[in-house]
């Protein structure tokens, strides 16, 4: 497996692969890889000739009061995992390689970025769209793999690709969970043992909500209220949002009459966790 | 010459050309082509295997009070000119082909977009960057050709390409002028005979300013004042801006101690004209 720290190294390999007519898959990550990432890499491995994993904690998607400095990192472990899964190249640049001091460009998606996580993280999705655009251009990937755990991110990246005519297919992959239902996340490592045990409340609440919708409940407010009540039954939980939105524009809906995303963001003992379900 | 009105038609051709290993040149235009555009197309013809001219009056780069509705159009003449110059494909989409009703994405460049034309046209360069990004992705061009008449646009597009790692080389081409020095522009057609005669004041003023700089004048304010005075000597002229900026960040400078752009925007009888000179 190649380890590249510069954009030019990646581009040089990509140019050769393109010349050889190979299909390139990209898995963009912020590192500290877990089984969720592994599922994306394995999927890419199965569908593409060459698999690139980017491993970069993207500073511009963190707000000033967020956890950029403390975000967990373990590049050696990431390399082992990627190599074990048959990735061809891991791209691990320094922030200065991605953002020169006179970097001024940005990419974003209106409307879809306004609600859900965008409300409490106003610059987050601009940072995501900008780095993802860079990665798409650097890797010239044919397919890129994103987890559904970041459902809003997935919807935004898909829209961006469609709107800006990127020559890439975005593949959304299912949420990977711990045995007790907690969605895998690099940030789970922040949780104390007690908080870790309590964090299952997100999945419990969403499971109940999903059951209601699948059983035919069309009142989104009832679904939201039920989820909210379950989460609030856990004293350690502090809700950022519980939302039922349409899957197209991610706008809050009162009546469920089409595909919906139900998403929550909850602080468990000051660790912000997200989770969701989709009913098509 | 191929005439394409849909993105898919362009992409289908591009895919084949890429497969054949051909080098693609793109000349993005808003149509109503003149000798300025012709110089770009000829340059592309000389340097690339396939030349694509986009001919699209991009609605999102016009402000609400600007001349989108009246912007001059003559697609038949454009086709003849492009064919005569050996272009391979002209891309002439409807606005709805480029922007679906749920289009929400944008690309922009901070700082460089704030001054000069950006001051009176706050959404303009976002619109330019967005459409140019789309065109780069649609055409997968190896080179794109822009006129130096739109010097700020050229600087912004270059920065965007560098920042976002687009796989394209931006080629800036010299300003093409009428015999009396007026920079060629599709908007010159708006000028009455009288205003057309008076419009030469821009070039006269800039020529004087350039002479000063080349003679060693380092006081940017003196240069700006001289240009301003000359333009103001023409009663029909109303200055939008006269600026001397550094060529990197396009920030106003008082002392000329490196490469500079001197740019003006002037209304002649309500027609907004721009012109500039660069001293490297």
mmCIF file of N, CA, C and O in Angstrom, chain A residues 7 11 100 102-112 126 130 133-134 137-138 140 159-160 162-167 249, chain B residues 7 11 100 102-112 126 130 133-134 137-138 140 159-160 162-167 249:
data_model
loop_
_atom_site.group_PDB
_atom_site.id
_atom_site.type_symbol
_atom_site.label_atom_id
_atom_site.label_comp_id
_atom_site.label_asym_id
_atom_site.label_seq_id
_atom_site.Cartn_x
_atom_site.Cartn_y
_atom_site.Cartn_z
ATOM 1 N N UNK A 7 -0.165 16.064 -2.346
ATOM 2 C CA UNK A 7 -1.159 16.003 -3.418
ATOM 3 C C UNK A 7 -0.518 15.490 -4.695
ATOM 4 O O UNK A 7 -1.105 14.682 -5.420
ATOM 5 N N UNK A 11 -1.659 12.542 -7.242
ATOM 6 C CA UNK A 11 -1.990 12.835 -8.647
ATOM 7 C C UNK A 11 -1.128 12.014 -9.609
ATOM 8 O O UNK A 11 -1.617 11.576 -10.654
ATOM 9 N N UNK A 100 -3.057 26.247 1.760
ATOM 10 C CA UNK A 100 -1.965 27.220 1.819
ATOM 11 C C UNK A 100 -2.465 28.463 2.560
ATOM 12 O O UNK A 100 -3.668 28.665 2.697
ATOM 13 N N UNK A 102 -2.745 31.406 1.687
ATOM 14 C CA UNK A 102 -3.632 32.263 0.877
ATOM 15 C C UNK A 102 -4.733 31.443 0.194
ATOM 16 O O UNK A 102 -5.163 31.763 -0.912
ATOM 17 N N UNK A 103 -5.165 30.417 0.877
ATOM 18 C CA UNK A 103 -6.319 29.625 0.407
ATOM 19 C C UNK A 103 -7.590 30.439 0.671
ATOM 20 O O UNK A 103 -7.824 30.862 1.799
ATOM 21 N N UNK A 104 -8.395 30.664 -0.360
ATOM 22 C CA UNK A 104 -9.586 31.506 -0.173
ATOM 23 C C UNK A 104 -10.845 30.879 -0.754
ATOM 24 O O UNK A 104 -11.893 31.535 -0.784
ATOM 25 N N UNK A 105 -10.770 29.672 -1.264
ATOM 26 C CA UNK A 105 -11.909 29.121 -2.010
ATOM 27 C C UNK A 105 -12.833 28.309 -1.112
ATOM 28 O O UNK A 105 -12.423 27.830 -0.059
ATOM 29 N N UNK A 106 -14.055 28.205 -1.515
ATOM 30 C CA UNK A 106 -15.004 27.421 -0.749
ATOM 31 C C UNK A 106 -16.074 26.861 -1.675
ATOM 32 O O UNK A 106 -16.352 27.409 -2.746
ATOM 33 N N UNK A 107 -16.641 25.760 -1.241
ATOM 34 C CA UNK A 107 -17.748 25.119 -1.945
ATOM 35 C C UNK A 107 -18.818 24.851 -0.906
ATOM 36 O O UNK A 107 -18.498 24.499 0.248
ATOM 37 N N UNK A 108 -20.047 25.038 -1.257
ATOM 38 C CA UNK A 108 -21.109 24.793 -0.298
ATOM 39 C C UNK A 108 -22.418 24.460 -0.983
ATOM 40 O O UNK A 108 -22.543 24.542 -2.210
ATOM 41 N N UNK A 109 -23.370 24.059 -0.176
ATOM 42 C CA UNK A 109 -24.714 23.744 -0.664
ATOM 43 C C UNK A 109 -25.708 24.443 0.266
ATOM 44 O O UNK A 109 -25.728 24.156 1.466
ATOM 45 N N UNK A 110 -26.469 25.363 -0.278
ATOM 46 C CA UNK A 110 -27.494 26.056 0.511
ATOM 47 C C UNK A 110 -28.628 25.112 0.899
ATOM 48 O O UNK A 110 -28.710 23.993 0.395
ATOM 49 N N UNK A 111 -29.515 25.620 1.709
ATOM 50 C CA UNK A 111 -30.768 24.949 2.055
ATOM 51 C C UNK A 111 -30.515 23.645 2.808
ATOM 52 O O UNK A 111 -30.834 23.539 3.983
ATOM 53 N N UNK A 112 -29.898 22.666 2.132
ATOM 54 C CA UNK A 112 -29.639 21.379 2.778
ATOM 55 C C UNK A 112 -28.692 21.515 3.972
ATOM 56 O O UNK A 112 -28.686 20.661 4.853
ATOM 57 N N UNK A 126 -19.767 23.634 4.718
ATOM 58 C CA UNK A 126 -18.892 24.310 3.761
ATOM 59 C C UNK A 126 -17.500 23.688 3.799
ATOM 60 O O UNK A 126 -16.890 23.463 2.761
ATOM 61 N N UNK A 130 -15.878 21.671 0.689
ATOM 62 C CA UNK A 130 -14.621 22.178 0.140
ATOM 63 C C UNK A 130 -13.560 21.073 0.115
ATOM 64 O O UNK A 130 -12.921 20.835 -0.916
ATOM 65 N N UNK A 133 -14.506 18.348 -2.422
ATOM 66 C CA UNK A 133 -14.250 18.785 -3.800
ATOM 67 C C UNK A 133 -12.771 18.642 -4.129
ATOM 68 O O UNK A 133 -12.399 18.182 -5.220
ATOM 69 N N UNK A 134 -11.931 19.069 -3.195
ATOM 70 C CA UNK A 134 -10.493 18.915 -3.403
ATOM 71 C C UNK A 134 -10.131 17.443 -3.600
ATOM 72 O O UNK A 134 -9.412 17.085 -4.530
ATOM 73 N N UNK A 137 -11.105 16.096 -6.948
ATOM 74 C CA UNK A 137 -10.216 16.551 -8.016
ATOM 75 C C UNK A 137 -8.839 15.902 -7.926
ATOM 76 O O UNK A 137 -8.226 15.576 -8.943
ATOM 77 N N UNK A 138 -8.366 15.719 -6.714
ATOM 78 C CA UNK A 138 -7.027 15.125 -6.526
ATOM 79 C C UNK A 138 -7.023 13.659 -6.960
ATOM 80 O O UNK A 138 -6.083 13.196 -7.593
ATOM 81 N N UNK A 140 -9.508 12.054 -8.770
ATOM 82 C CA UNK A 140 -10.284 11.740 -9.985
ATOM 83 C C UNK A 140 -11.050 10.425 -9.837
ATOM 84 O O UNK A 140 -11.173 9.659 -10.803
ATOM 85 N N UNK A 159 -25.918 16.125 -3.560
ATOM 86 C CA UNK A 159 -26.462 17.305 -4.259
ATOM 87 C C UNK A 159 -25.341 18.100 -4.922
ATOM 88 O O UNK A 159 -25.455 18.562 -6.054
ATOM 89 N N UNK A 160 -24.246 18.269 -4.202
ATOM 90 C CA UNK A 160 -23.107 19.011 -4.733
ATOM 91 C C UNK A 160 -22.580 18.361 -6.011
ATOM 92 O O UNK A 160 -22.328 19.036 -7.016
ATOM 93 N N UNK A 162 -24.209 16.411 -8.043
ATOM 94 C CA UNK A 162 -25.186 16.588 -9.115
ATOM 95 C C UNK A 162 -25.137 18.025 -9.639
ATOM 96 O O UNK A 162 -25.040 18.264 -10.848
ATOM 97 N N UNK A 163 -25.184 18.988 -8.733
ATOM 98 C CA UNK A 163 -25.241 20.399 -9.135
ATOM 99 C C UNK A 163 -24.004 20.832 -9.909
ATOM 100 O O UNK A 163 -24.090 21.573 -10.887
ATOM 101 N N UNK A 164 -22.842 20.406 -9.429
ATOM 102 C CA UNK A 164 -21.585 20.877 -10.023
ATOM 103 C C UNK A 164 -21.034 19.912 -11.071
ATOM 104 O O UNK A 164 -19.950 20.129 -11.610
ATOM 105 N N UNK A 165 -21.816 18.850 -11.377
ATOM 106 C CA UNK A 165 -21.472 17.938 -12.468
ATOM 107 C C UNK A 165 -20.136 17.225 -12.265
ATOM 108 O O UNK A 165 -19.428 16.952 -13.244
ATOM 109 N N UNK A 166 -19.801 16.945 -11.008
ATOM 110 C CA UNK A 166 -18.615 16.118 -10.778
ATOM 111 C C UNK A 166 -18.811 14.762 -11.440
ATOM 112 O O UNK A 166 -19.921 14.216 -11.441
ATOM 113 N N UNK A 167 -17.719 14.230 -11.993
ATOM 114 C CA UNK A 167 -17.789 12.938 -12.691
ATOM 115 C C UNK A 167 -17.512 11.812 -11.710
ATOM 116 O O UNK A 167 -16.518 11.090 -11.821
ATOM 117 N N UNK A 249 -35.037 17.799 0.311
ATOM 118 C CA UNK A 249 -34.516 19.113 0.679
ATOM 119 C C UNK A 249 -34.138 19.210 2.154
ATOM 120 O O UNK A 249 -33.735 20.267 2.625
ATOM 121 N N UNK B 7 -25.871 18.669 -21.197
ATOM 122 C CA UNK B 7 -24.640 18.291 -20.515
ATOM 123 C C UNK B 7 -24.226 16.883 -20.940
ATOM 124 O O UNK B 7 -23.053 16.610 -21.184
ATOM 125 N N UNK B 11 -20.674 15.457 -22.304
ATOM 126 C CA UNK B 11 -19.947 14.428 -21.554
ATOM 127 C C UNK B 11 -19.679 13.198 -22.410
ATOM 128 O O UNK B 11 -18.611 12.578 -22.304
ATOM 129 N N UNK B 100 -31.118 23.218 -12.195
ATOM 130 C CA UNK B 100 -32.429 22.649 -11.896
ATOM 131 C C UNK B 100 -33.066 23.486 -10.795
ATOM 132 O O UNK B 100 -32.384 24.231 -10.098
ATOM 133 N N UNK B 102 -34.012 22.759 -7.938
ATOM 134 C CA UNK B 102 -33.456 22.491 -6.605
ATOM 135 C C UNK B 102 -31.923 22.525 -6.622
ATOM 136 O O UNK B 102 -31.267 21.812 -5.876
ATOM 137 N N UNK B 103 -31.380 23.378 -7.458
ATOM 138 C CA UNK B 103 -29.941 23.625 -7.473
ATOM 139 C C UNK B 103 -29.597 24.486 -6.271
ATOM 140 O O UNK B 103 -30.180 25.547 -6.079
ATOM 141 N N UNK B 104 -28.658 24.035 -5.424
ATOM 142 C CA UNK B 104 -28.335 24.785 -4.209
ATOM 143 C C UNK B 104 -26.836 24.988 -4.007
ATOM 144 O O UNK B 104 -26.437 25.512 -2.966
ATOM 145 N N UNK B 105 -26.009 24.553 -4.938
ATOM 146 C CA UNK B 105 -24.568 24.543 -4.691
ATOM 147 C C UNK B 105 -23.907 25.826 -5.171
ATOM 148 O O UNK B 105 -24.440 26.534 -6.020
ATOM 149 N N UNK B 106 -22.790 26.118 -4.589
ATOM 150 C CA UNK B 106 -22.055 27.314 -4.999
ATOM 151 C C UNK B 106 -20.565 27.109 -4.739
ATOM 152 O O UNK B 106 -20.153 26.337 -3.877
ATOM 153 N N UNK B 107 -19.791 27.834 -5.523
ATOM 154 C CA UNK B 107 -18.341 27.847 -5.374
ATOM 155 C C UNK B 107 -17.939 29.314 -5.358
ATOM 156 O O UNK B 107 -18.516 30.129 -6.078
ATOM 157 N N UNK B 108 -16.978 29.645 -4.538
ATOM 158 C CA UNK B 108 -16.547 31.034 -4.497
ATOM 159 C C UNK B 108 -15.139 31.156 -3.983
ATOM 160 O O UNK B 108 -14.530 30.184 -3.540
ATOM 161 N N UNK B 109 -14.614 32.353 -4.092
ATOM 162 C CA UNK B 109 -13.272 32.668 -3.604
ATOM 163 C C UNK B 109 -13.374 33.953 -2.790
ATOM 164 O O UNK B 109 -13.768 34.986 -3.308
ATOM 165 N N UNK B 110 -13.054 33.844 -1.511
ATOM 166 C CA UNK B 110 -13.064 35.019 -0.631
ATOM 167 C C UNK B 110 -11.944 35.982 -0.981
ATOM 168 O O UNK B 110 -11.051 35.650 -1.743
ATOM 169 N N UNK B 111 -11.955 37.114 -0.339
ATOM 170 C CA UNK B 111 -10.873 38.099 -0.407
ATOM 171 C C UNK B 111 -10.721 38.655 -1.825
ATOM 172 O O UNK B 111 -11.002 39.836 -2.058
ATOM 173 N N UNK B 112 -10.332 37.817 -2.776
ATOM 174 C CA UNK B 112 -10.138 38.291 -4.142
ATOM 175 C C UNK B 112 -11.443 38.789 -4.768
ATOM 176 O O UNK B 112 -11.428 39.576 -5.714
ATOM 177 N N UNK B 126 -19.238 34.641 -7.324
ATOM 178 C CA UNK B 126 -19.772 33.336 -6.924
ATOM 179 C C UNK B 126 -20.448 32.668 -8.117
ATOM 180 O O UNK B 126 -20.287 31.467 -8.343
ATOM 181 N N UNK B 130 -19.080 29.259 -9.818
ATOM 182 C CA UNK B 130 -19.989 28.114 -9.852
ATOM 183 C C UNK B 130 -20.139 27.582 -11.277
ATOM 184 O O UNK B 130 -19.982 26.380 -11.525
ATOM 185 N N UNK B 133 -16.852 26.039 -12.520
ATOM 186 C CA UNK B 133 -16.628 24.714 -11.938
ATOM 187 C C UNK B 133 -17.446 23.665 -12.675
ATOM 188 O O UNK B 133 -16.956 22.566 -12.976
ATOM 189 N N UNK B 134 -18.702 24.003 -12.938
ATOM 190 C CA UNK B 134 -19.554 23.076 -13.687
ATOM 191 C C UNK B 134 -18.930 22.781 -15.068
ATOM 192 O O UNK B 134 -18.810 21.628 -15.475
ATOM 193 N N UNK B 137 -15.973 20.515 -14.927
ATOM 194 C CA UNK B 137 -16.339 19.120 -14.695
ATOM 195 C C UNK B 137 -17.021 18.501 -15.910
ATOM 196 O O UNK B 137 -16.815 17.322 -16.216
ATOM 197 N N UNK B 138 -17.824 19.287 -16.585
ATOM 198 C CA UNK B 138 -18.546 18.773 -17.756
ATOM 199 C C UNK B 138 -17.577 18.479 -18.895
ATOM 200 O O UNK B 138 -17.689 17.459 -19.567
ATOM 201 N N UNK B 140 -14.141 18.297 -18.675
ATOM 202 C CA UNK B 140 -12.857 17.685 -18.278
ATOM 203 C C UNK B 140 -11.683 18.265 -19.068
ATOM 204 O O UNK B 140 -10.752 17.545 -19.443
ATOM 205 N N UNK B 159 -7.063 31.159 -8.799
ATOM 206 C CA UNK B 159 -6.964 30.807 -7.378
ATOM 207 C C UNK B 159 -7.877 29.628 -7.061
ATOM 208 O O UNK B 159 -7.506 28.712 -6.334
ATOM 209 N N UNK B 160 -9.075 29.656 -7.604
ATOM 210 C CA UNK B 160 -10.025 28.571 -7.374
ATOM 211 C C UNK B 160 -9.441 27.238 -7.865
ATOM 212 O O UNK B 160 -9.523 26.216 -7.170
ATOM 213 N N UNK B 162 -6.313 26.441 -8.261
ATOM 214 C CA UNK B 162 -5.211 26.036 -7.386
ATOM 215 C C UNK B 162 -5.747 25.513 -6.063
ATOM 216 O O UNK B 162 -5.385 24.431 -5.608
ATOM 217 N N UNK B 163 -6.648 26.270 -5.440
ATOM 218 C CA UNK B 163 -7.167 25.892 -4.119
ATOM 219 C C UNK B 163 -7.921 24.567 -4.159
ATOM 220 O O UNK B 163 -7.798 23.744 -3.251
ATOM 221 N N UNK B 164 -8.752 24.386 -5.175
ATOM 222 C CA UNK B 164 -9.610 23.196 -5.214
ATOM 223 C C UNK B 164 -8.987 22.051 -6.019
ATOM 224 O O UNK B 164 -9.625 21.021 -6.230
ATOM 225 N N UNK B 165 -7.756 22.256 -6.477
ATOM 226 C CA UNK B 165 -7.007 21.191 -7.164
ATOM 227 C C UNK B 165 -7.655 20.689 -8.441
ATOM 228 O O UNK B 165 -7.544 19.502 -8.777
ATOM 229 N N UNK B 166 -8.345 21.590 -9.139
ATOM 230 C CA UNK B 166 -8.862 21.202 -10.453
ATOM 231 C C UNK B 166 -7.700 20.797 -11.359
ATOM 232 O O UNK B 166 -6.628 21.408 -11.321
ATOM 233 N N UNK B 167 -7.927 19.786 -12.168
ATOM 234 C CA UNK B 167 -6.886 19.287 -13.063
ATOM 235 C C UNK B 167 -6.937 20.038 -14.392
ATOM 236 O O UNK B 167 -7.217 19.455 -15.445
ATOM 237 N N UNK B 249 -3.239 39.181 -4.064
ATOM 238 C CA UNK B 249 -4.474 39.158 -3.273
ATOM 239 C C UNK B 249 -5.491 40.210 -3.722
ATOM 240 O O UNK B 249 -6.556 40.341 -3.126
#
